[in-house]
Tab-separated table of C-alpha atoms and ligand atoms in Angstrom:
chain	number	residue	atom	x	y	z
A	18	MET	CA	-8.195	7.679	22.931
A	19	ALA	CA	-10.873	4.892	23.930
A	20	PHE	CA	-7.856	1.899	23.349
A	21	GLU	CA	-9.152	-0.159	20.520
A	22	SER	CA	-6.529	-2.913	19.479
A	23	PHE	CA	-5.903	-4.148	16.222
A	24	GLY	CA	-4.627	-7.727	15.394
A	25	THR	CA	-2.830	-9.214	18.477
A	26	MET	CA	-1.986	-6.043	20.326
A	27	ARG	CA	-3.218	-6.144	23.784
A	28	VAL	CA	-2.097	-4.415	27.466
A	29	ASN	CA	0.247	-6.812	28.941
A	30	GLU	CA	0.228	-7.830	32.925
A	31	VAL	CA	2.101	-5.070	33.494
A	32	GLY	CA	0.106	-2.639	31.750
A	33	HIS	CA	1.580	-2.042	28.858
A	34	LEU	CA	1.310	-1.892	25.094
A	35	GLU	CA	1.996	-5.689	23.772
A	36	ILE	CA	2.024	-6.853	20.101
A	37	GLY	CA	2.676	-10.017	18.854
A	38	GLY	CA	3.091	-10.887	22.481
A	39	VAL	CA	6.628	-8.494	23.107
A	40	ASP	CA	6.105	-5.450	24.855
A	41	THR	CA	6.304	-2.307	23.063
A	42	LEU	CA	8.640	-0.776	25.710
A	43	LYS	CA	11.421	-3.563	25.707
A	44	LEU	CA	10.955	-3.173	22.041
A	45	ALA	CA	12.006	0.389	22.239
A	46	GLN	CA	14.670	0.284	24.744
A	47	LYS	CA	16.398	-3.135	22.433
A	48	TYR	CA	15.947	-1.165	19.186
A	49	GLY	CA	15.733	2.369	19.560
A	50	THR	CA	13.022	4.808	18.405
A	51	PRO	CA	11.787	5.840	16.129
A	52	LEU	CA	10.941	2.333	15.393
A	53	TYR	CA	7.961	0.609	12.930
A	54	VAL	CA	6.597	-2.485	14.684
A	55	TYR	CA	5.012	-4.846	12.726
A	56	ASP	CA	2.559	-7.692	13.643
A	57	VAL	CA	3.258	-10.549	11.304
A	58	ALA	CA	-0.301	-12.489	12.440
A	59	LEU	CA	-2.271	-9.563	11.500
A	60	ILE	CA	-0.555	-9.588	7.804
A	61	LYS	CA	-0.793	-13.375	7.751
A	62	GLU	CA	-4.349	-12.912	8.888
A	63	ARG	CA	-5.717	-10.648	6.056
A	64	ALA	CA	-3.744	-12.577	3.460
A	65	ARG	CA	-5.303	-15.577	4.156
A	66	GLY	CA	-8.558	-13.691	4.380
A	67	PHE	CA	-8.831	-12.598	1.038
A	68	LYS	CA	-7.360	-16.070	-0.458
A	69	LYS	CA	-9.917	-17.861	1.350
A	70	THR	CA	-12.867	-15.273	0.019
A	71	PHE	CA	-12.036	-16.119	-3.339
A	72	GLU	CA	-11.600	-19.751	-2.634
A	73	GLU	CA	-14.943	-19.944	-0.609
A	74	LEU	CA	-16.606	-17.960	-3.805
A	75	GLY	CA	-15.010	-20.687	-6.199
A	76	VAL	CA	-13.768	-17.884	-8.088
A	77	LYS	CA	-10.153	-18.376	-9.835
A	78	ALA	CA	-7.777	-15.389	-8.618
A	79	GLN	CA	-4.813	-13.739	-7.599
A	80	VAL	CA	-4.298	-11.677	-4.568
A	81	ALA	CA	-1.185	-9.494	-5.570
A	82	TYR	CA	0.392	-7.509	-2.311
A	83	ALA	CA	0.533	-3.869	-3.839
A	84	SER	CA	4.284	-3.782	-2.407
A	85	LYS	CA	4.456	0.345	-2.573
A	86	ALA	CA	2.975	0.281	0.679
A	87	PHE	CA	5.760	-1.126	2.493
A	88	SER	CA	8.793	-2.608	0.373
A	89	THR	CA	11.501	-4.537	2.097
A	90	VAL	CA	12.860	-7.936	1.711
A	91	ALA	CA	11.556	-9.003	4.752
A	92	ILE	CA	8.121	-8.115	3.518
A	93	TYR	CA	8.018	-9.698	0.176
A	94	GLN	CA	9.598	-12.924	1.934
A	95	LEU	CA	6.376	-13.418	4.254
A	96	MET	CA	4.223	-12.873	1.282
A	97	HIS	CA	5.681	-15.447	-0.668
A	98	GLU	CA	5.373	-17.676	1.895
A	99	GLU	CA	1.475	-16.957	2.109
A	100	GLY	CA	1.322	-17.189	-1.456
A	101	LEU	CA	0.254	-14.126	-2.371
A	102	SER	CA	1.593	-12.068	-5.803
A	103	LEU	CA	2.822	-8.892	-6.187
A	104	ASP	CA	2.925	-5.819	-7.577
A	105	VAL	CA	5.454	-3.204	-8.174
A	106	VAL	CA	6.027	0.042	-9.846
A	107	SER	CA	9.813	0.297	-9.952
A	108	GLY	CA	13.098	-1.103	-10.834
A	109	GLY	CA	13.527	-0.555	-6.924
A	110	GLU	CA	10.869	-2.855	-5.615
A	111	LEU	CA	11.235	-5.454	-8.422
A	112	PHE	CA	15.110	-5.558	-7.367
A	113	THR	CA	13.915	-5.821	-4.162
A	114	ALA	CA	11.836	-8.788	-4.698
A	115	MET	CA	14.377	-10.601	-6.837
A	116	LYS	CA	16.547	-10.047	-3.469
A	117	ALA	CA	13.669	-11.945	-1.613
A	118	ASP	CA	13.922	-15.100	-4.224
A	119	PHE	CA	10.347	-14.022	-4.867
A	120	PRO	CA	8.876	-16.064	-8.094
A	121	ALA	CA	9.033	-13.718	-10.678
A	122	GLU	CA	6.545	-15.509	-12.966
A	123	ARG	CA	3.813	-13.555	-9.941
A	124	ILE	CA	5.032	-10.139	-10.298
A	125	HIS	CA	2.988	-7.957	-12.020
A	126	PHE	CA	5.177	-4.302	-13.230
A	127	HIS	CA	2.750	-0.918	-12.761
A	128	GLY	CA	3.604	2.160	-13.527
A	129	ASN	CA	2.829	5.426	-15.838
A	130	ASN	CA	6.449	6.056	-16.951
A	131	LYS	CA	8.394	2.865	-16.951
A	132	THR	CA	11.853	3.539	-18.344
A	133	ARG	CA	13.222	1.114	-21.106
A	134	GLN	CA	15.886	-0.300	-18.203
A	135	GLU	CA	13.188	-1.105	-16.150
A	136	LEU	CA	11.449	-2.649	-18.799
A	137	GLU	CA	14.560	-4.577	-20.038
A	138	MET	CA	14.619	-5.670	-16.163
A	139	ALA	CA	11.377	-7.033	-16.009
A	140	ILE	CA	11.951	-8.998	-19.068
A	141	ASP	CA	15.054	-10.725	-18.560
A	142	TYR	CA	13.590	-11.606	-14.537
A	143	GLY	CA	11.022	-12.900	-16.559
A	144	ILE	CA	8.018	-11.291	-14.778
A	145	GLY	CA	4.599	-12.573	-14.837
A	146	CYS	CA	3.146	-9.314	-16.773
A	147	VAL	CA	3.154	-5.907	-17.058
A	148	VAL	CA	0.080	-3.540	-16.859
A	149	ILE	CA	0.577	-1.315	-20.236
A	150	ASP	CA	-0.514	2.211	-19.100
A	151	ASN	CA	-0.271	4.542	-21.935
A	152	PHE	CA	0.616	4.163	-25.801
A	153	TYR	CA	4.109	5.563	-25.181
A	154	GLU	CA	4.859	2.215	-23.188
A	155	ILE	CA	3.290	0.304	-26.076
A	156	GLU	CA	5.585	1.406	-28.513
A	157	LEU	CA	8.392	1.512	-25.909
A	158	LEU	CA	7.624	-2.210	-24.981
A	159	ALA	CA	6.693	-3.302	-28.284
A	160	ASP	CA	10.905	-2.289	-28.901
A	161	VAL	CA	12.586	-3.936	-25.566
A	162	LEU	CA	10.182	-6.789	-26.408
A	163	GLN	CA	11.777	-7.188	-30.239
A	164	GLU	CA	15.327	-6.499	-29.401
A	165	LYS	CA	15.425	-9.120	-27.029
A	166	GLY	CA	13.115	-11.560	-29.014
A	167	ALA	CA	10.789	-12.282	-26.039
A	168	ARG	CA	7.152	-11.734	-25.407
A	169	MET	CA	5.607	-10.547	-22.525
A	170	ALA	CA	1.965	-11.020	-21.022
A	171	VAL	CA	0.332	-8.072	-20.636
A	172	LEU	CA	-2.835	-6.274	-19.089
A	173	ILE	CA	-3.864	-3.039	-20.418
A	174	ARG	CA	-4.663	-0.405	-17.406
A	175	VAL	CA	-7.924	1.657	-18.114
A	176	THR	CA	-9.476	4.413	-16.067
A	177	PRO	CA	-13.416	3.875	-15.840
A	178	GLY	CA	-14.501	6.918	-14.657
A	179	ILE	CA	-15.432	6.071	-11.480
A	180	GLU	CA	-14.704	8.539	-8.584
A	181	ALA	CA	-14.084	6.877	-5.342
A	182	HIS	CA	-14.927	8.496	-2.017
A	183	THR	CA	-11.567	9.239	-0.505
A	184	HIS	CA	-8.747	12.110	-0.268
A	185	ASP	CA	-8.431	13.736	-3.469
A	186	TYR	CA	-4.805	13.141	-4.015
A	187	ILE	CA	-5.174	9.565	-3.889
A	188	LEU	CA	-7.794	9.478	-6.772
A	189	THR	CA	-6.761	7.259	-9.725
A	190	GLY	CA	-9.671	6.190	-11.362
A	191	GLN	CA	-11.458	8.904	-12.782
A	192	ASP	CA	-11.279	10.331	-16.377
A	193	ASP	CA	-8.672	12.815	-15.383
A	194	SER	CA	-5.527	10.994	-13.971
A	195	LYS	CA	-2.447	10.534	-15.330
A	196	PHE	CA	-2.697	6.756	-15.002
A	197	GLY	CA	-4.248	4.436	-17.681
A	198	PHE	CA	-6.327	4.353	-20.595
A	199	GLY	CA	-9.948	6.474	-20.443
A	200	LEU	CA	-12.791	3.760	-21.027
A	201	THR	CA	-15.478	6.220	-22.413
A	202	ASN	CA	-12.965	8.424	-24.764
A	203	GLY	CA	-11.916	5.823	-26.951
A	204	GLN	CA	-8.716	5.244	-25.651
A	205	ALA	CA	-9.028	2.092	-24.161
A	206	GLU	CA	-10.172	0.820	-27.293
A	207	GLU	CA	-7.471	2.017	-29.385
A	208	ALA	CA	-4.895	0.503	-26.814
A	209	ILE	CA	-6.326	-3.019	-27.284
A	210	ARG	CA	-6.283	-2.657	-31.112
A	211	ARG	CA	-2.509	-1.923	-30.845
A	212	VAL	CA	-1.978	-4.500	-28.504
A	213	MET	CA	-3.409	-7.375	-30.102
A	214	ALA	CA	-1.986	-6.524	-33.604
A	215	ASN	CA	1.676	-7.165	-32.198
A	216	GLU	CA	3.098	-10.416	-31.790
A	217	ALA	CA	5.296	-9.506	-29.098
A	218	PHE	CA	2.272	-9.000	-26.915
A	219	GLN	CA	-0.076	-11.619	-25.217
A	220	LEU	CA	-3.085	-9.836	-24.141
A	221	ILE	CA	-4.267	-10.993	-20.971
A	222	GLY	CA	-6.814	-8.976	-19.909
A	223	LEU	CA	-7.659	-5.564	-18.240
A	224	HIS	CA	-6.552	-3.380	-14.910
A	225	CYS	CA	-8.244	-0.516	-13.292
A	226	HIS	CA	-7.960	1.018	-9.873
A	227	ILE	CA	-10.454	3.260	-8.264
A	228	GLY	CA	-8.395	5.033	-5.318
A	229	SER	CA	-7.510	4.354	-2.445
A	230	GLN	CA	-8.885	4.317	1.600
A	231	ILE	CA	-11.759	3.284	0.309
A	232	PHE	CA	-14.928	2.592	2.702
A	233	GLU	CA	-17.949	1.264	0.269
A	234	THR	CA	-18.073	-0.937	-2.059
A	235	THR	CA	-20.224	1.228	-4.757
A	236	GLY	CA	-17.414	2.066	-7.070
A	237	PHE	CA	-15.449	-0.857	-6.798
A	238	LYS	CA	-19.324	-2.658	-8.401
A	239	LEU	CA	-19.659	0.465	-10.425
A	240	ALA	CA	-16.055	-0.189	-11.883
A	241	ALA	CA	-16.434	-3.869	-12.372
A	242	HIS	CA	-20.077	-3.672	-13.712
A	243	ARG	CA	-18.587	-1.036	-16.313
A	244	ILE	CA	-15.694	-2.595	-17.786
A	245	MET	CA	-17.908	-5.836	-17.578
A	246	GLU	CA	-20.157	-4.756	-19.853
A	247	GLN	CA	-17.099	-3.419	-21.638
A	248	LEU	CA	-15.916	-6.750	-22.351
A	249	VAL	CA	-18.792	-8.305	-23.632
A	250	VAL	CA	-19.194	-5.258	-26.134
A	251	TRP	CA	-15.146	-5.806	-27.289
A	252	ARG	CA	-15.752	-9.765	-27.486
A	253	ASP	CA	-18.153	-9.127	-30.032
A	254	SER	CA	-16.806	-6.313	-31.867
A	255	LEU	CA	-12.890	-7.047	-31.502
A	256	ASP	CA	-12.877	-10.414	-30.501
A	257	PHE	CA	-11.093	-9.440	-27.779
A	258	HIS	CA	-11.499	-12.437	-24.938
A	259	ALA	CA	-10.094	-10.883	-21.459
A	260	GLU	CA	-9.020	-13.881	-19.319
A	261	VAL	CA	-7.480	-11.797	-16.282
A	262	LEU	CA	-9.703	-8.535	-14.890
A	263	ASN	CA	-7.647	-6.923	-12.118
A	264	LEU	CA	-9.451	-4.595	-10.146
A	265	GLY	CA	-6.437	-2.948	-8.185
A	266	GLY	CA	-6.420	-1.990	-4.479
A	267	GLY	CA	-7.947	0.646	-2.356
A	268	PHE	CA	-9.974	-1.395	0.546
A	269	GLY	CA	-9.929	1.344	3.744
A	270	VAL	CA	-8.500	0.565	7.137
A	271	ARG	CA	-8.961	2.260	10.142
A	272	TYR	CA	-6.646	4.828	11.282
A	273	THR	CA	-8.950	6.319	13.796
A	274	ALA	CA	-12.220	5.861	15.412
A	275	ASP	CA	-14.068	7.770	12.664
A	276	ASP	CA	-12.609	5.380	10.170
A	277	GLN	CA	-15.566	2.590	9.606
A	278	PRO	CA	-14.014	0.249	6.850
A	279	LEU	CA	-15.620	-3.078	5.623
A	280	PRO	CA	-13.852	-6.303	6.480
A	281	PRO	CA	-11.720	-7.444	3.496
A	282	SER	CA	-13.937	-10.432	2.460
A	283	GLU	CA	-16.942	-8.107	2.071
A	284	TYR	CA	-15.322	-5.655	-0.647
A	285	VAL	CA	-14.176	-8.970	-2.314
A	286	ARG	CA	-17.805	-10.777	-2.084
A	287	ALA	CA	-19.291	-7.178	-3.698
A	288	ILE	CA	-16.946	-7.149	-6.781
A	289	ILE	CA	-17.801	-10.841	-7.730
A	290	ALA	CA	-21.192	-10.601	-7.624
A	291	ASP	CA	-21.124	-7.891	-10.609
A	292	VAL	CA	-18.602	-9.537	-12.380
A	293	ARG	CA	-20.814	-12.937	-12.142
A	294	GLU	CA	-23.968	-11.077	-12.861
A	295	VAL	CA	-22.593	-9.444	-15.948
A	296	ALA	CA	-20.696	-12.619	-16.868
A	297	GLN	CA	-23.613	-14.857	-16.712
A	298	GLY	CA	-25.758	-12.364	-17.860
A	299	ASN	CA	-24.143	-12.206	-21.417
A	300	ALA	CA	-22.547	-15.775	-21.416
A	301	LEU	CA	-19.208	-14.326	-20.979
A	302	ALA	CA	-16.217	-16.282	-19.590
A	303	MET	CA	-15.503	-15.358	-15.979
A	304	PRO	CA	-12.201	-14.079	-15.770
A	305	GLU	CA	-9.868	-14.434	-13.364
A	306	ILE	CA	-9.859	-12.050	-10.628
A	307	TRP	CA	-6.983	-9.984	-9.860
A	308	ILE	CA	-6.968	-7.401	-6.661
A	309	GLU	CA	-4.081	-5.435	-5.271
A	310	PRO	CA	-4.529	-4.685	-1.415
A	311	GLY	CA	-1.590	-2.695	-0.168
A	312	ARG	CA	-2.955	-0.696	2.936
A	313	SER	CA	-5.450	-3.174	3.552
A	314	LEU	CA	-2.760	-5.468	4.331
A	315	VAL	CA	-0.214	-4.358	5.926
A	316	GLY	CA	-1.748	-0.891	7.559
A	317	GLU	CA	-3.491	-1.579	10.490
A	318	ALA	CA	-0.225	-4.701	11.299
A	319	GLY	CA	2.248	-1.583	12.018
A	320	THR	CA	2.675	0.566	14.641
A	321	THR	CA	5.534	3.168	15.581
A	322	LEU	CA	7.141	3.830	18.393
A	323	TYR	CA	8.661	6.916	19.257
A	324	THR	CA	10.023	8.781	22.566
A	325	ILE	CA	8.628	11.996	23.910
A	326	GLY	CA	10.928	14.697	24.068
A	327	SER	CA	9.940	18.492	24.363
A	328	ARG	CA	6.780	19.673	24.949
A	329	LYS	CA	5.680	23.362	24.374
A	330	GLU	CA	2.683	24.817	26.026
A	331	VAL	CA	0.764	27.963	24.181
A	332	PRO	CA	-1.722	29.372	26.795
A	333	GLU	CA	-5.076	29.384	25.768
A	334	ILE	CA	-3.932	27.504	21.992
A	335	ARG	CA	-2.062	24.427	22.292
A	336	LYS	CA	0.037	22.022	24.088
A	337	PHE	CA	3.102	20.770	21.471
A	338	VAL	CA	4.238	17.428	22.676
A	339	ALA	CA	7.232	16.743	20.790
A	340	VAL	CA	8.464	13.343	19.309
A	341	ASP	CA	11.852	11.958	17.772
A	342	GLY	CA	10.621	11.309	14.348
A	343	GLY	CA	7.861	12.890	12.363
A	344	MET	CA	7.323	13.651	8.360
A	345	SER	CA	10.655	11.712	8.201
A	346	ASP	CA	8.809	8.296	8.962
A	347	ASN	CA	5.116	9.306	8.550
A	348	ILE	CA	4.398	11.991	5.847
A	349	ARG	CA	0.741	11.293	5.867
A	350	PRO	CA	-0.455	13.758	7.758
A	351	SER	CA	1.760	16.535	6.257
A	352	LEU	CA	0.532	15.608	2.678
A	353	TYR	CA	-2.801	14.098	2.834
A	354	GLU	CA	-4.268	15.815	6.510
A	355	ALA	CA	-4.095	12.035	7.446
A	356	LYS	CA	-5.124	11.273	11.064
A	357	TYR	CA	-4.041	9.133	13.515
A	358	ASP	CA	-4.569	7.743	17.093
A	359	ALA	CA	-1.960	6.920	19.508
A	360	VAL	CA	-1.311	5.860	23.452
A	361	ILE	CA	1.397	6.240	25.797
A	362	ALA	CA	2.651	2.711	25.679
A	363	SER	CA	3.393	2.330	29.166
A	364	ARG	CA	-0.098	3.174	30.315
A	365	PRO	CA	-2.548	2.792	27.155
A	366	LEU	CA	-5.574	2.672	29.207
A	367	GLU	CA	-4.900	5.559	31.365
A	368	GLU	CA	-7.994	7.999	30.983
A	369	PRO	CA	-6.661	10.926	29.025
A	370	ASP	CA	-6.843	14.729	30.983
A	371	GLU	CA	-5.440	17.003	28.309
A	372	THR	CA	-5.761	17.180	24.496
A	373	VAL	CA	-1.878	17.857	23.276
A	374	ALA	CA	-0.810	17.955	19.478
A	375	ILE	CA	1.829	15.858	18.636
A	376	ALA	CA	5.170	17.202	16.762
A	377	GLY	CA	7.326	15.716	14.705
A	378	LYS	CA	10.957	17.244	14.546
A	379	CYS	CA	11.802	18.453	11.729
A	380	CYS	CA	12.126	21.845	10.886
A	381	GLU	CA	8.560	22.548	9.248
A	382	SER	CA	5.603	23.894	10.544
A	383	GLY	CA	3.572	21.788	9.218
A	384	ASP	CA	5.450	18.586	10.439
A	385	MET	CA	2.728	17.243	13.000
A	386	LEU	CA	2.080	13.726	13.459
A	387	ILE	CA	-1.680	14.666	15.217
A	388	TRP	CA	-3.168	17.934	15.658
A	389	ASP	CA	-5.512	17.125	18.736
A	390	LEU	CA	-5.140	13.592	20.872
A	391	PRO	CA	-6.353	13.289	24.237
A	392	LEU	CA	-3.306	11.785	26.260
A	393	PRO	CA	-3.235	11.625	29.916
A	394	LYS	CA	-0.139	14.062	30.679
A	395	SER	CA	2.727	12.544	29.503
A	396	TYR	CA	6.874	13.184	30.407
A	397	ALA	CA	9.950	13.479	28.095
A	398	GLY	CA	11.283	9.984	28.007
A	399	GLU	CA	8.266	7.968	27.543
A	400	VAL	CA	7.466	5.590	24.600
A	401	LEU	CA	4.144	7.142	22.183
A	402	ALA	CA	2.642	4.008	19.919
A	403	VAL	CA	0.838	5.774	17.012
A	404	PHE	CA	-1.072	2.943	15.336
A	405	CYS	CA	-1.941	2.078	11.860
A	406	THR	CA	1.322	3.152	10.218
A	407	GLY	CA	2.297	0.004	8.248
A	408	ALA	CA	1.242	1.279	5.096
A	409	TYR	CA	3.160	3.996	2.992
A	410	GLY	CA	5.014	5.071	6.363
A	411	TYR	CA	8.810	3.286	6.034
A	412	SER	CA	7.819	3.418	1.980
A	413	MET	CA	7.540	7.190	2.109
A	414	ALA	CA	10.035	7.794	4.505
A	415	ASN	CA	12.861	10.321	3.615
A	416	ASN	CA	16.213	12.054	4.951
A	417	TYR	CA	14.852	15.568	5.538
A	418	ASN	CA	16.979	17.177	7.859
A	419	ARG	CA	19.438	14.250	7.289
A	420	ILE	CA	17.378	12.450	9.860
A	421	PRO	CA	18.225	8.505	9.678
A	422	ARG	CA	15.090	6.679	8.757
A	423	ALA	CA	13.894	4.192	11.203
A	424	ALA	CA	14.492	0.437	12.329
A	425	VAL	CA	11.815	-2.009	11.055
A	426	VAL	CA	11.243	-4.809	13.599
A	427	PHE	CA	8.361	-8.281	13.044
A	428	VAL	CA	6.793	-9.560	15.984
A	429	GLU	CA	4.922	-12.956	16.251
A	430	ASN	CA	4.427	-15.449	18.945
A	431	GLY	CA	6.474	-13.472	21.903
A	432	GLU	CA	9.407	-13.290	19.328
A	433	ASP	CA	11.126	-9.971	17.471
A	434	ARG	CA	12.949	-9.794	14.164
A	435	LEU	CA	14.893	-6.546	13.032
A	436	VAL	CA	14.303	-6.779	9.304
A	437	VAL	CA	15.417	-3.322	8.605
A	438	GLN	CA	18.200	-1.355	10.155
A	439	ARG	CA	17.960	2.047	11.426
A	440	GLU	CA	19.975	3.975	9.206
A	441	SER	CA	23.302	5.304	10.491
A	442	TYR	CA	24.743	8.868	9.831
A	443	GLY	CA	27.125	7.165	7.923
A	444	ASN	CA	24.772	5.662	5.699
A	445	LEU	CA	23.615	9.206	5.139
A	446	VAL	CA	26.874	10.362	3.811
A	447	GLN	CA	27.884	7.341	2.135
A	448	LEU	CA	26.916	8.562	-1.383
A	449	ASP	CA	28.331	12.061	-0.824
A	450	LEU	CA	31.422	12.713	-2.657
A	451	PRO	CA	33.893	15.595	-1.184
A	452	LEU	CA	34.412	18.139	-3.183
A	453	TYR	CA	37.787	18.664	-2.047
B	14	LLP	N1	-3.124	-0.887	-7.271
B	14	LLP	C1	-2.496	0.072	-7.902
B	14	LLP	C2	-2.869	0.272	-9.108
B	14	LLP	C3	-2.308	1.416	-6.970
B	14	LLP	O1	-2.275	2.443	-7.256
B	14	LLP	C4	-2.519	1.258	-5.842
B	14	LLP	C5	-2.251	2.194	-4.534
B	14	LLP	C6	-3.007	-0.054	-5.135
B	14	LLP	C7	-3.150	-1.126	-5.632
B	14	LLP	C8	-2.794	-0.291	-3.909
B	14	LLP	O2	-3.688	0.602	-3.022
B	14	LLP	P1	-4.147	0.374	-1.293
B	14	LLP	O3	-4.939	-0.993	-1.553
B	14	LLP	O4	-2.894	0.379	-0.601
B	14	LLP	O5	-4.783	1.747	-1.058
B	14	LLP	N2	0.609	7.279	-0.626
B	14	LLP	C9	-0.507	7.260	-0.522
B	14	LLP	C10	-1.393	6.272	-1.298
B	14	LLP	C11	-1.187	6.308	-2.564
B	14	LLP	C12	-1.556	4.743	-3.565
B	14	LLP	C13	-1.250	5.003	-4.566
B	14	LLP	N3	-1.572	3.607	-5.565
B	14	LLP	C14	-1.011	6.743	1.161
B	14	LLP	O6	0.037	7.210	1.884
B	14	LLP	O7	-2.460	6.894	1.585
């Protein structure tokens, strides 16, 4: 590939790939591979960029990090430091956030099947709001709140019937979705009626998320427009006044040169223009706008380092170059046919002289990281750096073939800091109980 850098990434004096002022070969040597490396400065730049755009537009907002993209104590601490809010989708993410001392009032709880225990946890921690997803949850949450004599701020998640241009598996805004209440089929209105009728809830607004890895503003604008128009109707018919409109995440990033995302601020500007237009045209109070970027905050900031091992050449068909990780640390190529770019960390600028397929080490033919990567001739022991692995890499890591999960290191200003240890073989068996 033609080397195109992300964030602080550069080629250093000795010709090696450097991130955050640290030589990636040194990182591989110090911590072993596979290794997820995060460029902290780039994460901060993105977080500040979103916040600044809202400030410039004079719009009250919350930028909530969609932490399913990468959920660890360290990233929660960093997002807190940057003044972001947090979207969690499970008791596990919530627990991790509490371990990081994330302010509970800035945590929003999502999910299409939150359990009673998870809702109890959310109430006990005093989180900011629950995003109600379905009728069952209205009953369940009302019951738990009544039992605890508590109240909870809630958003109602609606599916606005918008299809975003992205991979089918990650579409969530269309009508045929497991998430949310349909806006057009009357279910959203029914949900609002039920929630408003119950004292245990403080209905603060609506939520929608139209999909992921979106490169255009059209879908966001359509969704914002449609919901705002509906809010005008419900103001008049139900006396419902939304203080908050949460428009989710899904802003695209550049996995390969084929991806041409807009700068994050463009999405925000486009959304706000539509919300404003409908608000002003109908004398509707401008709601506070919340967004939930995941991938666009951490995706491009992450690079995975692997060590190259075996090579298999199938004459006239393919050259397989295998690395010491694979679908255990990045399941996205197998699951979504996701594409990635990579370079040899010791000589990223060298011209390619062959096209290879980067194979993982798992016992599965589909465990391929990149199918056709132009690369200079590579050798066992060299370090391969795969770009843009910061979102949904570590968070979807697994122990298939009992491969221990990789370590995570943050780099910034020439310093590296281990934030997740490499799993050990001992960790792998710690929950196993012997039969005899
Ligand atoms: N908000 C909600 C309600 C969501 O469901 C999601 C992602 C986000 C925000 C953040 O979306 P982002 O900005 O990260 O695109 N595992 C898949 C992605 C699944 C996304 C699910 N929801 C992947 O690896 O591409």
